[in-house]
PDB file of C-alpha atoms in Angstrom:
ATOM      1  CA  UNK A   1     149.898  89.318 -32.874  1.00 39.00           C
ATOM      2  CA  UNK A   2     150.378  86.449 -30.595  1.00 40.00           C
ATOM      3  CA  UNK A   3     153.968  84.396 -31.324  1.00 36.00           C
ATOM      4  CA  UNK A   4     153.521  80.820 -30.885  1.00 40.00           C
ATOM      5  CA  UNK A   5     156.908  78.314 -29.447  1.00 41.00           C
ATOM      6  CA  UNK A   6     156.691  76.515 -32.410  1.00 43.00           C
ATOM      7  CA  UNK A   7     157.549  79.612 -34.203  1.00 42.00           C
ATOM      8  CA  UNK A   8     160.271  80.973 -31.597  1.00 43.00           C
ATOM      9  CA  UNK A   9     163.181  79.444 -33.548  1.00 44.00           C
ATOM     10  CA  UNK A  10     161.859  80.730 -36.818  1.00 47.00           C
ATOM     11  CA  UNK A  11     160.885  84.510 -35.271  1.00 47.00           C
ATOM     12  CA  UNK A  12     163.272  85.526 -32.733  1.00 49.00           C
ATOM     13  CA  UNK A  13     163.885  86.012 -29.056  1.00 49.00           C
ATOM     14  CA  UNK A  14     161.455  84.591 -25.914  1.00 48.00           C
ATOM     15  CA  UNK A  15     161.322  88.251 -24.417  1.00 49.00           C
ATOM     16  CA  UNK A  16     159.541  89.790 -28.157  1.00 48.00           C
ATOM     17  CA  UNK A  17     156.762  86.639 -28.185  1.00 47.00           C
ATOM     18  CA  UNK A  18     156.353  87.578 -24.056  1.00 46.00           C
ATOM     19  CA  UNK A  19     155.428  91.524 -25.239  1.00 47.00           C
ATOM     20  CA  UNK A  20     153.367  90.529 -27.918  1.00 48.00           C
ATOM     21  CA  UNK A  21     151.413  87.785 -26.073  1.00 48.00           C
ATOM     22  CA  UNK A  22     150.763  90.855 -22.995  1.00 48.00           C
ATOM     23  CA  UNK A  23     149.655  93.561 -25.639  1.00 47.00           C
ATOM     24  CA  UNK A  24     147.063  90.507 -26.538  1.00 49.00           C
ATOM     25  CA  UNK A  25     146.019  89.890 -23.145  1.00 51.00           C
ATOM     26  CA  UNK A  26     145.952  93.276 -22.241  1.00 51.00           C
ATOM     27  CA  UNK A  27     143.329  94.260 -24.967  1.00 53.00           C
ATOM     28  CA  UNK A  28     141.249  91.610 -24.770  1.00 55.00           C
ATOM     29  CA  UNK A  29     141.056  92.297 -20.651  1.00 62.00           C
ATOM     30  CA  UNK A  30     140.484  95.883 -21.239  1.00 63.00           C
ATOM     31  CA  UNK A  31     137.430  95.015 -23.605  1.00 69.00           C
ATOM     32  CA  UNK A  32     135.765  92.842 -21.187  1.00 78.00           C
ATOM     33  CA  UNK A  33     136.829  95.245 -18.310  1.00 67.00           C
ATOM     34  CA  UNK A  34     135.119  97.960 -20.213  1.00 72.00           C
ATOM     35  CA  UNK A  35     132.096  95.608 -20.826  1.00 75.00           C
ATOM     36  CA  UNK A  36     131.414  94.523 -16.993  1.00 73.00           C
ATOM     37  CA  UNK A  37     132.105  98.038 -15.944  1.00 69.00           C
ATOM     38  CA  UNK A  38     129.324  98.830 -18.554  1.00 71.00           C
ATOM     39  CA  UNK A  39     126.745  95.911 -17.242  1.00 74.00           C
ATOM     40  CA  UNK A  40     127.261  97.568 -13.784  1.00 70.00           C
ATOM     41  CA  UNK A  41     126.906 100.974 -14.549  1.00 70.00           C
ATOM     42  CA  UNK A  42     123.750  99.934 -16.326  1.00 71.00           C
ATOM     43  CA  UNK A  43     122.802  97.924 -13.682  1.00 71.00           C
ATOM     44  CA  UNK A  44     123.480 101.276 -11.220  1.00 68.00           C
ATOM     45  CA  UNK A  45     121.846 103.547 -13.260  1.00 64.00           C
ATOM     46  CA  UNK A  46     118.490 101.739 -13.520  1.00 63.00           C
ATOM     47  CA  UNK A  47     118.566 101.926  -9.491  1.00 69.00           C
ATOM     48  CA  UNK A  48     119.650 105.279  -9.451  1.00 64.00           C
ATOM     49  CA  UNK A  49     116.448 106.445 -11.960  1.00 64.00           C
ATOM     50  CA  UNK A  50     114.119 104.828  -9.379  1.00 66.00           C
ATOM     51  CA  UNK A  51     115.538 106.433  -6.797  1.00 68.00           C
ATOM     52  CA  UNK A  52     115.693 110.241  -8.486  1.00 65.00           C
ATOM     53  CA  UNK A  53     111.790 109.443  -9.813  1.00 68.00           C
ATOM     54  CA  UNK A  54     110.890 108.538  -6.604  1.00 69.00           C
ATOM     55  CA  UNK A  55     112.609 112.563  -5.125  1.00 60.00           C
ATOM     56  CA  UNK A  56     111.429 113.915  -7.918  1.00 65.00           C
ATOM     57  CA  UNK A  57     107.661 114.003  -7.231  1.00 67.00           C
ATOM     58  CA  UNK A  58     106.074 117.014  -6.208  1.00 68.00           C
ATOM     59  CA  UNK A  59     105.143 115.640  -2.951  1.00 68.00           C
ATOM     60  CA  UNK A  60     107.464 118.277  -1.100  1.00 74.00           C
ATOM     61  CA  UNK A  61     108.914 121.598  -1.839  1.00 83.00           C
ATOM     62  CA  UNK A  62     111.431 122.646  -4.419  1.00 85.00           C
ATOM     63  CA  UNK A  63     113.912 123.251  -1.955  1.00 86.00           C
ATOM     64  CA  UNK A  64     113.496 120.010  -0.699  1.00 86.00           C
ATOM     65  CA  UNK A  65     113.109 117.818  -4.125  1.00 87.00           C
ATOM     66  CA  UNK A  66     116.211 119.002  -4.930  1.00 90.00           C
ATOM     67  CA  UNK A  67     117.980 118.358  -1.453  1.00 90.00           C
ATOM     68  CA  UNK A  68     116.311 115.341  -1.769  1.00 88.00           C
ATOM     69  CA  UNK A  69     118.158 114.524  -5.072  1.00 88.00           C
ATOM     70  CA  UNK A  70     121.022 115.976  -3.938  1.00 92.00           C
ATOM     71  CA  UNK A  71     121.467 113.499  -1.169  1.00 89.00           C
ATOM     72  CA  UNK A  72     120.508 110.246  -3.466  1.00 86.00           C
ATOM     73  CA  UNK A  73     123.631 111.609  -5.868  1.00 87.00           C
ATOM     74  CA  UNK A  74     125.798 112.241  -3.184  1.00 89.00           C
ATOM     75  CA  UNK A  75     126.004 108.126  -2.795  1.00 87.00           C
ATOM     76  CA  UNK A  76     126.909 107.885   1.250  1.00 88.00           C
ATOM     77  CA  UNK A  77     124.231 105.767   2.533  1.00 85.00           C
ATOM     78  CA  UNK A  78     125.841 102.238   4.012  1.00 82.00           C
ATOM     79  CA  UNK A  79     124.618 100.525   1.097  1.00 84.00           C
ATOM     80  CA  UNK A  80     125.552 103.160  -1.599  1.00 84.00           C
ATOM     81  CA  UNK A  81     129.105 102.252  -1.874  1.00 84.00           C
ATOM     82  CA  UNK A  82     129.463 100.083  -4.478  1.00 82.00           C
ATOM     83  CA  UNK A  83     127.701 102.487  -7.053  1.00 82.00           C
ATOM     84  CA  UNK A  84     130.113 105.109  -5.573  1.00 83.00           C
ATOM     85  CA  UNK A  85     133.318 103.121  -6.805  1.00 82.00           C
ATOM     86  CA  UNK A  86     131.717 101.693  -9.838  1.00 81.00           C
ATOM     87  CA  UNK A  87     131.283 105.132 -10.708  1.00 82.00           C
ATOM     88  CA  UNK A  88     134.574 106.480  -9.651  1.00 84.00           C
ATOM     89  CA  UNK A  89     136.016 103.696 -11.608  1.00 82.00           C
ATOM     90  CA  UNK A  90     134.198 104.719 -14.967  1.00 81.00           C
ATOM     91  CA  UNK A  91     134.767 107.978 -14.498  1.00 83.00           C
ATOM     92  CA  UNK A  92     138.926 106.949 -14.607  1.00 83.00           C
ATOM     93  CA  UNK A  93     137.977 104.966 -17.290  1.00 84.00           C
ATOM     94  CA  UNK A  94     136.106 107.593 -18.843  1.00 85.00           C
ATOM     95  CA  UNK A  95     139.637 109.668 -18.792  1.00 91.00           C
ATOM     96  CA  UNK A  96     141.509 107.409 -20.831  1.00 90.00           C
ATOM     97  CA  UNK A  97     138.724 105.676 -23.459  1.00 85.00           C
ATOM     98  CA  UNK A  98     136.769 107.628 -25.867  1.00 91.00           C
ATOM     99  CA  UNK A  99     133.823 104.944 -25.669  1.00 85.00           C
ATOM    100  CA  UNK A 100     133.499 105.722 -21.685  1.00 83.00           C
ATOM    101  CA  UNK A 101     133.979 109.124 -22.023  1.00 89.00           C
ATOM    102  CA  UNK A 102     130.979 109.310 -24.742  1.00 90.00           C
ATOM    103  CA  UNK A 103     128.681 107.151 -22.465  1.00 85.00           C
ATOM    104  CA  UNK A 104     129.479 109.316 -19.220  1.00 84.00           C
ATOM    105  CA  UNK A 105     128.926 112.402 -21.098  1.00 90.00           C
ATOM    106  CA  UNK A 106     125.345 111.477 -22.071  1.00 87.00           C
ATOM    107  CA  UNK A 107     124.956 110.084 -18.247  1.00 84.00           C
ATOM    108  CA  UNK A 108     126.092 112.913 -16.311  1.00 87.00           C
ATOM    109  CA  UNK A 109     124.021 115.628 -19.069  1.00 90.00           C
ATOM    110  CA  UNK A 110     121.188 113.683 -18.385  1.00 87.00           C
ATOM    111  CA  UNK A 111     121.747 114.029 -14.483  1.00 87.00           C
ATOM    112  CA  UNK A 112     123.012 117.925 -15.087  1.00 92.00           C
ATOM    113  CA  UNK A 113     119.340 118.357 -17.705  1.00 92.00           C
ATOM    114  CA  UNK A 114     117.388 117.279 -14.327  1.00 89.00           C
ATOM    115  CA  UNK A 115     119.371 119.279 -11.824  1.00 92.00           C
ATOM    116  CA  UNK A 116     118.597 122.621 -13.967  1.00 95.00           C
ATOM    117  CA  UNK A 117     115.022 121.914 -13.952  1.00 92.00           C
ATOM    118  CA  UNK A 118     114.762 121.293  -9.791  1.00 91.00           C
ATOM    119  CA  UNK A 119     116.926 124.663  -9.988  1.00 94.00           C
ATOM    120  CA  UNK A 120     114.806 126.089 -12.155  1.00 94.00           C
ATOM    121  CA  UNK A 121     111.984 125.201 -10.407  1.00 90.00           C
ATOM    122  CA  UNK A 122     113.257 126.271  -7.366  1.00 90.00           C
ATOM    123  CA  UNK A 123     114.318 130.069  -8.528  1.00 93.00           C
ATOM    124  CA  UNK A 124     112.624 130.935 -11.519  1.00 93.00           C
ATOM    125  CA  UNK A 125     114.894 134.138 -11.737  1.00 94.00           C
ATOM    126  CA  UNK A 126     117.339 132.437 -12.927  1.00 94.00           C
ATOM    127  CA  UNK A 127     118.197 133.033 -16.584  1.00 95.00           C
ATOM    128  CA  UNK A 128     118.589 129.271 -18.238  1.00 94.00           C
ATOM    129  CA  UNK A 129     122.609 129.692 -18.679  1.00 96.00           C
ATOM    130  CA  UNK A 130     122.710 130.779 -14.815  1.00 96.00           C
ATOM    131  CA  UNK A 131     120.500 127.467 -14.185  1.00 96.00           C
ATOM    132  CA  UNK A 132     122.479 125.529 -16.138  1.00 96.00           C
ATOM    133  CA  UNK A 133     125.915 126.948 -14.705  1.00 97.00           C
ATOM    134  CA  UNK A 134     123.944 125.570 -10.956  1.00 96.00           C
ATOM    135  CA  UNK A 135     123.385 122.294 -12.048  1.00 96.00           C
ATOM    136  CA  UNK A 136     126.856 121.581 -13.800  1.00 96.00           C
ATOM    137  CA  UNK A 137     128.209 123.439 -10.548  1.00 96.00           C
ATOM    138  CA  UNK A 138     126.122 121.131  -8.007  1.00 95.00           C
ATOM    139  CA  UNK A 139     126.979 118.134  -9.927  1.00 93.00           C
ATOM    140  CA  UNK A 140     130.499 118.528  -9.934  1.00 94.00           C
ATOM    141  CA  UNK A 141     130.650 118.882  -6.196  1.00 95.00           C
ATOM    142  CA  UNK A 142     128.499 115.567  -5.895  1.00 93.00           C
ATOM    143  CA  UNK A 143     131.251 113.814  -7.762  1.00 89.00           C
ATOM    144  CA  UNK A 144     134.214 115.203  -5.316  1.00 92.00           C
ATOM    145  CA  UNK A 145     131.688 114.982  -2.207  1.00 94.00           C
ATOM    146  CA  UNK A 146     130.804 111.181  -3.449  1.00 91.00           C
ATOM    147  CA  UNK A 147     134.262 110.016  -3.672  1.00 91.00           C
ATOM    148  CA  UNK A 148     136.527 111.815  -0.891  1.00 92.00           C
ATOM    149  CA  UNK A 149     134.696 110.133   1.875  1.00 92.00           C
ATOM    150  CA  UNK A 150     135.493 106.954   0.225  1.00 88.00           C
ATOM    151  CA  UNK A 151     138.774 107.921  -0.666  1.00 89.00           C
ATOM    152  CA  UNK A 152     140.175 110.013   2.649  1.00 93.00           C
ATOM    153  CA  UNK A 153     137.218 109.427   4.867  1.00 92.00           C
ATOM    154  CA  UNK A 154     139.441 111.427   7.723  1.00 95.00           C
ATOM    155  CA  UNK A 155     139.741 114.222   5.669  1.00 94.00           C
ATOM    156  CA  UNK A 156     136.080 114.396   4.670  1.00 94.00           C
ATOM    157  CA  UNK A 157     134.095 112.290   6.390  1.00 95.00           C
ATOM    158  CA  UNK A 158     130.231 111.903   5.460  1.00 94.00           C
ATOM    159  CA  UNK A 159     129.000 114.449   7.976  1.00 95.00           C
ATOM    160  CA  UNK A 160     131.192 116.958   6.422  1.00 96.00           C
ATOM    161  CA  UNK A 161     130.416 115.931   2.746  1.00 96.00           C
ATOM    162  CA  UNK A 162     126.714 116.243   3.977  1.00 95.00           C
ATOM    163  CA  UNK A 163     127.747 119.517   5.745  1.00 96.00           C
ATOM    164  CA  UNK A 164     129.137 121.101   2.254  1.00 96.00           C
ATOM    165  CA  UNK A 165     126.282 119.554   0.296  1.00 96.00           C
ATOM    166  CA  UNK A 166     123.849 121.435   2.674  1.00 95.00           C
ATOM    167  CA  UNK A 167     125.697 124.550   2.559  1.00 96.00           C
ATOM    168  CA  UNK A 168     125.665 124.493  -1.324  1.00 95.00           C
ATOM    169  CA  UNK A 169     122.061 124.594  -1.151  1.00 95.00           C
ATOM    170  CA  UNK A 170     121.923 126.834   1.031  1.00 93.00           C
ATOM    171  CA  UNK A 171     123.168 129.568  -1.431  1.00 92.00           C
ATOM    172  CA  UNK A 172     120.751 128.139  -4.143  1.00 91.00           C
ATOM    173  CA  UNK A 173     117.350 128.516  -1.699  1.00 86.00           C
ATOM    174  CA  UNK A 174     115.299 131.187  -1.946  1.00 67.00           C
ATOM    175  CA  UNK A 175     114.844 132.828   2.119  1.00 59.00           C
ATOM    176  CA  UNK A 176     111.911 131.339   3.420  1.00 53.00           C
ATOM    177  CA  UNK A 177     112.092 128.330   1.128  1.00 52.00           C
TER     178      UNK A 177
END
């Protein structure tokens, strides 16, 4: 509730129509902050399915479909970082806001559903909870391995990210692979 200065003299003190006037502002800025942050992760996301169709053909091995993927997640070409911080920011987001945090969790299942199916794919041993426990495990080490570099690029540069990524897979790949 927003206190007008007409009604100061009738309501109270300056500082209490101040708060009230900020809670206003402050929800109807995080409403259309959640709403552009929504527009560009849409936006992203519609990029980032042509990218994982384009890996996801069987033009190459397993191995390398999902490396392939792998890489496009992992966000650290020169022109991948502005869908990197978009979606570091809605992940934040996602910490603090139910909607978010509904919306990311059907996002990142969708990316985890397509991760356990290069997996399985790629070792058919694998019972579908070990499968699934590989993709949820590869995808959170694309988020950390996405943002570091961004954040502490000293600490983990991109060759290293790449270097972790690689050794990851490595683990997964069946010898000879």
């Amino acid at each position: 509730q927003v206190v007008h200065r007409s009604q100061l003299s009738n309501s109270g003190s300056t500082s209490e129509s101040i708060r009230c006037n900020r809670v206003s502002n402050s929800r109807n800025t995080s409403r259309t902050w959640q709403a552009l942050l929504q527009a560009a992760m849409d936006r992203i996301g519609v990029q980032l399915v042509a990218d994982l169709e384009r890996h996801l053909r069987p033009t190459s091995s397993q191995a390398r479909r999902l490396h392939d993927v792998c890489e496009a997640l992992l966000g650290l070409g020169p022109d991948d970082r502005p869908a990197v911080v978009v979606w570091l920011q809605r992940l934040a987001r996602a910490a603090v806001d139910q909607a978010t945090a509904a919306r990311h969790h059907q996002d990142w299942q969708q990316l985890e559903d397509a991760l356990a199916a290069l997996v399985s794919d790629m070792r058919p041993e694998l019972s579908g909870g070990e499968t699934r426990q590989e993709a949820a495990g590869l995808l959170a080490l694309l988020d950390g391995l996405a943002a570091l570099p961004r954040v502490e690029p000293t600490r983990l540069p991109p060759d290293r990210a790449r270097a972790l990524l690689r050794a990851a897979l490595d683990r997964l790949s069946v010898p000879g692979d």
